[in-house]
PDB file of C-alpha atoms in Angstrom:
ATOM      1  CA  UNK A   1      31.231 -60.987  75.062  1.00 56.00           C
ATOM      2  CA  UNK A   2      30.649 -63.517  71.937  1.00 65.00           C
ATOM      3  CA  UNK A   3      29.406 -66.596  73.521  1.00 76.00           C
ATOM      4  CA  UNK A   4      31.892 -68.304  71.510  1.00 86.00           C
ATOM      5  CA  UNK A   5      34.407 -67.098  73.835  1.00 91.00           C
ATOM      6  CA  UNK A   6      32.785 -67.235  77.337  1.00 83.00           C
ATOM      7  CA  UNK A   7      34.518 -69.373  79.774  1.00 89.00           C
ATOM      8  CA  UNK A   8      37.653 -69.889  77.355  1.00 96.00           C
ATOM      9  CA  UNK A   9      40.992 -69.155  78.955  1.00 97.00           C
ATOM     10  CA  UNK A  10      42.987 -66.299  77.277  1.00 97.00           C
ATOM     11  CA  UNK A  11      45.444 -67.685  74.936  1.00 97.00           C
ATOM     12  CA  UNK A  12      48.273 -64.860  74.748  1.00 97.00           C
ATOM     13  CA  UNK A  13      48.710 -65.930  78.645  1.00 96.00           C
ATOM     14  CA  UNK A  14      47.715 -68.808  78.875  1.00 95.00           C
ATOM     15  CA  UNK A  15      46.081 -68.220  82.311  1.00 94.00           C
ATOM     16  CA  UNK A  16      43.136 -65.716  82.678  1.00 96.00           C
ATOM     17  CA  UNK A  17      39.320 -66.585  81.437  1.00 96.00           C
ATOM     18  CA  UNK A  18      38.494 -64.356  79.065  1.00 96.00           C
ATOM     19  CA  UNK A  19      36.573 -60.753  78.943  1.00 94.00           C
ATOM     20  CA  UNK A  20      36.182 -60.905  75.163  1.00 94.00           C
ATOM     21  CA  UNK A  21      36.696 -61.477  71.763  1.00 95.00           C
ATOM     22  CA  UNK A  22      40.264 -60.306  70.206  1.00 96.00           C
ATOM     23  CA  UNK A  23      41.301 -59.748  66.401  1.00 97.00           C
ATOM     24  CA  UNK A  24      44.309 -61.639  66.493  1.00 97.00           C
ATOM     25  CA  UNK A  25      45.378 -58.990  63.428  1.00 96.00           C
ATOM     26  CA  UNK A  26      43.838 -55.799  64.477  1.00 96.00           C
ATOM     27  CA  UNK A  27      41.189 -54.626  61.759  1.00 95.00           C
ATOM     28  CA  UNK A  28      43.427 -51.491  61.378  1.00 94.00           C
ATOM     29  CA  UNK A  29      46.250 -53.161  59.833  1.00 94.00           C
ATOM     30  CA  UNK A  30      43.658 -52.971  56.991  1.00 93.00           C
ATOM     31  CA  UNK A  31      41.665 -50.896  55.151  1.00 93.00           C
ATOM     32  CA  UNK A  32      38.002 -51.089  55.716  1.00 93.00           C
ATOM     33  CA  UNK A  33      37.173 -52.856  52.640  1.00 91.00           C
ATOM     34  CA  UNK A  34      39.950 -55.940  53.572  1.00 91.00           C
ATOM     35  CA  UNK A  35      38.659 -56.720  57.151  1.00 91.00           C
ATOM     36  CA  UNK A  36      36.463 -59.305  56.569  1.00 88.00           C
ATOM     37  CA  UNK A  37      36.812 -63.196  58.010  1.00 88.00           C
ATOM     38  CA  UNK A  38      40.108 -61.780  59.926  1.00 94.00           C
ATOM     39  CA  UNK A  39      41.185 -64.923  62.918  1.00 95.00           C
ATOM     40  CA  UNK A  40      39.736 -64.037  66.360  1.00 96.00           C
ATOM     41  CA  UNK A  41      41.151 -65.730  69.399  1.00 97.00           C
ATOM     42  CA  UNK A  42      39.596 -65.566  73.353  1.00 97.00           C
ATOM     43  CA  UNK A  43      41.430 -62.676  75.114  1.00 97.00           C
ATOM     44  CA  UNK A  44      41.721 -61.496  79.091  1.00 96.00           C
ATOM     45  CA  UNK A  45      41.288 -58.243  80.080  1.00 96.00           C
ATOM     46  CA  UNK A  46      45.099 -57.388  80.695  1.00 97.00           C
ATOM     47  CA  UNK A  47      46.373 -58.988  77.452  1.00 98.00           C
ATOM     48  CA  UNK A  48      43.856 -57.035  75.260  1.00 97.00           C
ATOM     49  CA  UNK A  49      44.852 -53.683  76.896  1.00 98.00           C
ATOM     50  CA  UNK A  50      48.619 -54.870  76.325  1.00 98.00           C
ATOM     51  CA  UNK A  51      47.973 -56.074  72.871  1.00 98.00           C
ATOM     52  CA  UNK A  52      46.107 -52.767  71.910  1.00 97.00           C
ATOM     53  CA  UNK A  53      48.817 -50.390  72.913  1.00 97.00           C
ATOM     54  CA  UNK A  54      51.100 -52.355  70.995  1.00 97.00           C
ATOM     55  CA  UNK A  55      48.567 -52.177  68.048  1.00 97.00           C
ATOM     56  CA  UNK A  56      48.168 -48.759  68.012  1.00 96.00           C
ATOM     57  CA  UNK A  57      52.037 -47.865  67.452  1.00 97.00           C
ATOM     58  CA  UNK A  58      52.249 -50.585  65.002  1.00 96.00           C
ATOM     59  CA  UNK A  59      49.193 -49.431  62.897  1.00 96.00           C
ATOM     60  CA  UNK A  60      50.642 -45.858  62.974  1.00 96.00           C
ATOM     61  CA  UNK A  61      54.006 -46.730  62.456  1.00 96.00           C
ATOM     62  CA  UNK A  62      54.426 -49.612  59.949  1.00 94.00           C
ATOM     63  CA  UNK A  63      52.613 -48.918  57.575  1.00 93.00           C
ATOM     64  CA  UNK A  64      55.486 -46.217  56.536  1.00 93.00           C
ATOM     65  CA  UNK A  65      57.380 -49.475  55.012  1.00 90.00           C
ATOM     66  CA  UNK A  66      54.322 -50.981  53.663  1.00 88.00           C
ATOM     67  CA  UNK A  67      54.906 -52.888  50.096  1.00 85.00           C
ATOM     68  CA  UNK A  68      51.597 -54.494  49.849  1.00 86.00           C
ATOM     69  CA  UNK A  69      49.340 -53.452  47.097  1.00 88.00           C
ATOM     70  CA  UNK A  70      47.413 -51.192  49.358  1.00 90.00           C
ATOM     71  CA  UNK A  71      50.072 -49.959  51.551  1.00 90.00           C
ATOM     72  CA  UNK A  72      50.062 -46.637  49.912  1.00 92.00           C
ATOM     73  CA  UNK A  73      46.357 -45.622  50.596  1.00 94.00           C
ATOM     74  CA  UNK A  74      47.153 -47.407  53.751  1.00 93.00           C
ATOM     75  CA  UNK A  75      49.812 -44.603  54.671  1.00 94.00           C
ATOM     76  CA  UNK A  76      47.785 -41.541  52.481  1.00 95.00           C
ATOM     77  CA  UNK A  77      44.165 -42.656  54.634  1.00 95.00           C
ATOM     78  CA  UNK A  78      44.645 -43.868  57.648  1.00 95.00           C
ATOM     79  CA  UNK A  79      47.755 -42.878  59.230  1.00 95.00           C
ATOM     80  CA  UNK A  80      47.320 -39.008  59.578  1.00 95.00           C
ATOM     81  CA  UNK A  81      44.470 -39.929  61.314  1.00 94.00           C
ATOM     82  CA  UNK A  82      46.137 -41.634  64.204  1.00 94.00           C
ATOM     83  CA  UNK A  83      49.010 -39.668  63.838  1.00 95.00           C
ATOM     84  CA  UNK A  84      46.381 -36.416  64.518  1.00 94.00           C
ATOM     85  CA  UNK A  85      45.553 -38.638  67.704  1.00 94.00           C
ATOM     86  CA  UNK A  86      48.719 -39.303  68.700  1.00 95.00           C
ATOM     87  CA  UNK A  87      50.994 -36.185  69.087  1.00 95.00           C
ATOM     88  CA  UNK A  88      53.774 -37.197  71.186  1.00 95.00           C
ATOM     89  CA  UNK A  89      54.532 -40.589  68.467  1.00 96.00           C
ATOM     90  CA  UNK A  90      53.924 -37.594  65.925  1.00 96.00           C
ATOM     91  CA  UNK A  91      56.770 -35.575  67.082  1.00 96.00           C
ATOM     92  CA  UNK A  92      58.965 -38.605  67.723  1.00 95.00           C
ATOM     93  CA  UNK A  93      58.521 -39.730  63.980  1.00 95.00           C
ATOM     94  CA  UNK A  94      59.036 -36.183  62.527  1.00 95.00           C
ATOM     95  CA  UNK A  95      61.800 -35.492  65.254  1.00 96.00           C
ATOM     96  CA  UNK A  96      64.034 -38.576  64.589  1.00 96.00           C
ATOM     97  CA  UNK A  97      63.111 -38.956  60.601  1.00 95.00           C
ATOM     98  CA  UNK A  98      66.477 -38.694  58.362  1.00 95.00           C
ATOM     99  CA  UNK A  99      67.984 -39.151  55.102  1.00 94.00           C
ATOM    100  CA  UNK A 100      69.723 -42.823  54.710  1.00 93.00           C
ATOM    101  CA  UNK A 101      70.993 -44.322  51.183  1.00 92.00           C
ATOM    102  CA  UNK A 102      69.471 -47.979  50.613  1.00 87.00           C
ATOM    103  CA  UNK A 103      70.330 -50.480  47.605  1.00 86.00           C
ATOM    104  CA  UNK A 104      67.624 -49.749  44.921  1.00 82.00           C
ATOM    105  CA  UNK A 105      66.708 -52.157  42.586  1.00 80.00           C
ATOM    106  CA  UNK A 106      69.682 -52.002  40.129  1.00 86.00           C
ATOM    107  CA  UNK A 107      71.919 -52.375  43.345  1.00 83.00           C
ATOM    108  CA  UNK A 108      73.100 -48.660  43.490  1.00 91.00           C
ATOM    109  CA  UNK A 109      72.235 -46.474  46.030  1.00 92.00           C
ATOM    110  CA  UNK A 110      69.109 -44.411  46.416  1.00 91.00           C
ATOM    111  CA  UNK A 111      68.142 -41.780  48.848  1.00 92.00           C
ATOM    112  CA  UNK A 112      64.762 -42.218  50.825  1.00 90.00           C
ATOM    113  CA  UNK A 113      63.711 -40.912  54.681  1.00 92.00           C
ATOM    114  CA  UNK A 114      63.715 -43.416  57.658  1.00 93.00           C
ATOM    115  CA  UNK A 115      61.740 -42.889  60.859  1.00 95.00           C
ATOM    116  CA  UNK A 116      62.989 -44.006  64.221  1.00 95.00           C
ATOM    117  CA  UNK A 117      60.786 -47.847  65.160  1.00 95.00           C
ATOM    118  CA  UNK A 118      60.833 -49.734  67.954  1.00 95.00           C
ATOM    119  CA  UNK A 119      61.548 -52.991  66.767  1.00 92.00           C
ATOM    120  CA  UNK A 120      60.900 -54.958  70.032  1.00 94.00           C
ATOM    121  CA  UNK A 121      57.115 -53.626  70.325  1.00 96.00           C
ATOM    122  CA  UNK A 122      57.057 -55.664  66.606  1.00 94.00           C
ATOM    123  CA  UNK A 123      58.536 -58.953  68.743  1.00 93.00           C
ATOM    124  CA  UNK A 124      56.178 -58.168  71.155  1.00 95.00           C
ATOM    125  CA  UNK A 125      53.115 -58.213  69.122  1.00 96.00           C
ATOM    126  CA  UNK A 126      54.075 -60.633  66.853  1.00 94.00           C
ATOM    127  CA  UNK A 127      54.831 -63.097  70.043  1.00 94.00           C
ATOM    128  CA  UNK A 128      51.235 -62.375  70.924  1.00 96.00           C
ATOM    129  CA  UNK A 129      49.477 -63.014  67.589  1.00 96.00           C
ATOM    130  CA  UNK A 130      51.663 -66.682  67.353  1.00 94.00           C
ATOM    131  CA  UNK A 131      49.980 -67.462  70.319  1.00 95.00           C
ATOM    132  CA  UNK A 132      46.485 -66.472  69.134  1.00 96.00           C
ATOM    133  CA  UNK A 133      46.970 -67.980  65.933  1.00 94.00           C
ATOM    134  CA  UNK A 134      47.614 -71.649  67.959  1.00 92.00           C
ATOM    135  CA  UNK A 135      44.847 -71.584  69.465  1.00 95.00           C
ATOM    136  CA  UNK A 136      42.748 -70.510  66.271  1.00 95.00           C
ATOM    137  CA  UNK A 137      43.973 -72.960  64.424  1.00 92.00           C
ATOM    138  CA  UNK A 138      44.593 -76.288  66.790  1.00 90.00           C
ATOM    139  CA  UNK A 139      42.823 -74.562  69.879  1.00 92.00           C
ATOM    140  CA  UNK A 140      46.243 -75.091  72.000  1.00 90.00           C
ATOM    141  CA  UNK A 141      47.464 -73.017  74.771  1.00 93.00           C
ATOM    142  CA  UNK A 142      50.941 -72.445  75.266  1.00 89.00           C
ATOM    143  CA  UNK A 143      52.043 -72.932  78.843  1.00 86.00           C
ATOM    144  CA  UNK A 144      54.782 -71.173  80.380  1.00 80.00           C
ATOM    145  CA  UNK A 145      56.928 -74.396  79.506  1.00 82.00           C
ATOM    146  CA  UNK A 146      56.964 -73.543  76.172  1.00 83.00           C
ATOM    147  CA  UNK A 147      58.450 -69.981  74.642  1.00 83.00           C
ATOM    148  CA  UNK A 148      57.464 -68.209  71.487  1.00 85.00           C
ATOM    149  CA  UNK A 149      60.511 -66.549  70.021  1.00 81.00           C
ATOM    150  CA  UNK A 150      60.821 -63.780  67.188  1.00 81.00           C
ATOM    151  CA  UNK A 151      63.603 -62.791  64.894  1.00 75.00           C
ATOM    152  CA  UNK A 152      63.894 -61.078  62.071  1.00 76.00           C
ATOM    153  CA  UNK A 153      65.441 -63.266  59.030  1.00 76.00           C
ATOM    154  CA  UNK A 154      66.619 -62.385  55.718  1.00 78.00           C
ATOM    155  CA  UNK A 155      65.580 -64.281  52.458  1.00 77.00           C
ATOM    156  CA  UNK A 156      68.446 -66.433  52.892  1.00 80.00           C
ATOM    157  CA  UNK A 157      67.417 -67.422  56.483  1.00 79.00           C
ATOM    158  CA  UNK A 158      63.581 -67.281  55.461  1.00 77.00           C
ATOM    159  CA  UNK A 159      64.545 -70.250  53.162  1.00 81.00           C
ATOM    160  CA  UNK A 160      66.422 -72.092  55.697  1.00 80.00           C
ATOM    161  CA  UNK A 161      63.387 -71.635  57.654  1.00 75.00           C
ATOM    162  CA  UNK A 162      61.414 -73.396  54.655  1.00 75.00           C
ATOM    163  CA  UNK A 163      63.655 -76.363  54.659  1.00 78.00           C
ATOM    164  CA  UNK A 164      64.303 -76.831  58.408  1.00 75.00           C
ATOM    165  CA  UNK A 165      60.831 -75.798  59.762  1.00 68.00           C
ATOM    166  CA  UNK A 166      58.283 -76.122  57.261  1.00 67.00           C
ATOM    167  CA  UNK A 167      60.077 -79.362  56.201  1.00 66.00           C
ATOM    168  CA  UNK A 168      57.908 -82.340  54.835  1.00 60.00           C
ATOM    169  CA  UNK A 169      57.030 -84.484  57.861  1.00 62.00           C
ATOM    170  CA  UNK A 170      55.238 -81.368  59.237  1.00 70.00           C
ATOM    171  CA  UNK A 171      51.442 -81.836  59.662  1.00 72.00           C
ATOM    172  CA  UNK A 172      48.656 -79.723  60.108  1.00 78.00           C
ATOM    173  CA  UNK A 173      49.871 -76.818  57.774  1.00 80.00           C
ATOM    174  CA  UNK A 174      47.953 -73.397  57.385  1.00 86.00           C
ATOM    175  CA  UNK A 175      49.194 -70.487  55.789  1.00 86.00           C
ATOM    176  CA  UNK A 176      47.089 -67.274  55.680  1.00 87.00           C
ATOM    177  CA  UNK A 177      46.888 -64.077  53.305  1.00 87.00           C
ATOM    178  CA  UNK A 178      44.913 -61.089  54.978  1.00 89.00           C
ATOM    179  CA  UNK A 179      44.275 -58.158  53.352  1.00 86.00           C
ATOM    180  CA  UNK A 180      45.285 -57.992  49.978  1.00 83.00           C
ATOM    181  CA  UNK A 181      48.947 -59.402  51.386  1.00 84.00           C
ATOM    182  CA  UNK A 182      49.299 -56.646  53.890  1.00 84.00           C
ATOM    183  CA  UNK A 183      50.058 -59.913  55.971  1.00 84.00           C
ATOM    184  CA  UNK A 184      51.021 -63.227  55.283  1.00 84.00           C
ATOM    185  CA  UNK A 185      50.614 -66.190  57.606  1.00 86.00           C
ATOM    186  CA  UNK A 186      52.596 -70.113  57.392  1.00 79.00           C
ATOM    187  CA  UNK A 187      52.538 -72.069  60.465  1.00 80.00           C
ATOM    188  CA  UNK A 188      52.787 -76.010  60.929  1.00 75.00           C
ATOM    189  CA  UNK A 189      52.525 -78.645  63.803  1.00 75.00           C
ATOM    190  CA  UNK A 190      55.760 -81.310  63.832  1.00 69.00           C
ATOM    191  CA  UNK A 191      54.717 -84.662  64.517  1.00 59.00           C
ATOM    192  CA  UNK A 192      56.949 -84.871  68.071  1.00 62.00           C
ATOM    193  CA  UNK A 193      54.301 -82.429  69.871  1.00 59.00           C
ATOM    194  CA  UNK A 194      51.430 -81.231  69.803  1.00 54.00           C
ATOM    195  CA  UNK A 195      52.675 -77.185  70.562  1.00 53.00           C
TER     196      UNK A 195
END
């Protein structure tokens, strides 16, 4: 273990000293050549098996939707790979795939194939990396007091979010862009508490 983390309580629990050093953003979100200076949090030995079977559906998986500049060699390099690993989520992509219509650009319909995803494995994970992005950032636990909820908003909500949340009396803003915008970070402390 990096001595950094020895003796450091886990973060994503709160409760259990540490076994090692965790990625909050798993390097395989990103391709090799965009892994560098990613945030690493203290992590128990239960929470990092949790977190990694999380990680491994979400690397496989999301990168299908990916709109990043290099979610398409994303998708063409690394996900056949763990797809070649992984027959069962394999069969349950290519089993449940079909043919919806979405809005295109211009607003009129266009065909395109949609794969089955868990959404609350997403929650799940994110819920986990909020927590190890506290601690990275203001070295706070949360206790079981406090909750870390996740939703899913649309650009309307995402700018309520902006003017309710990230509103001006905020201190201690960060905001984070890791590889090549595959994923974007904004957090903030409010001046009431601390977490």
């Amino acid at each position: 273990m990096s001595k950094k983390f020895k003796g450091l309580r886990c973060p994503y629990c709160s409760k259990r000293i540490a076994v090692t050093g965790d990625h909050i953003f798993a390097r395989e979100f990103f391709l090799p050549s965009a892994r560098t200076n990613l945030p690493q949090a203290p992590i128990c030995e239960e929470c990092n098996n949790e977190k990694s079977k999380l990680e491994h559906y979400l690397t496989t998986v999301l990168p299908f939707g990916g709109r990043h500049a290099d979610a398409s060699e994303n998708l063409a390099s690394m996900v056949p790979k763990r797809l070649g690993k992984n027959a069962k989520l394999h069969r349950q992509l290519r089993d449940g795939q079909q043919v919806v219509f979405v809005p295109g650009d211009t607003g009129s319909a266009e065909q395109t194939t949609a794969i089955p995803f868990d959404g609350e494995k997403l929650e799940e994970l994110i819920s986990m990396i909020v927590r190890g992005l506290i601690w990275f950032h203001w070295r706070v636990y949360l206790e079981d007091s406090h909750t870390v909820r996740t939703h899913t908003v649309t650009a309307h909500g995402l700018q309520l979010c902006e003017e309710t949340l990230f509103r001006p009396n905020a201190r201690d803003r960060v905001r984070g862009n890791l590889g090549n915008g595959a994923l974007c970070t904004k957090g903030l402390r409010v001046w009431t508490t601390p977490r």
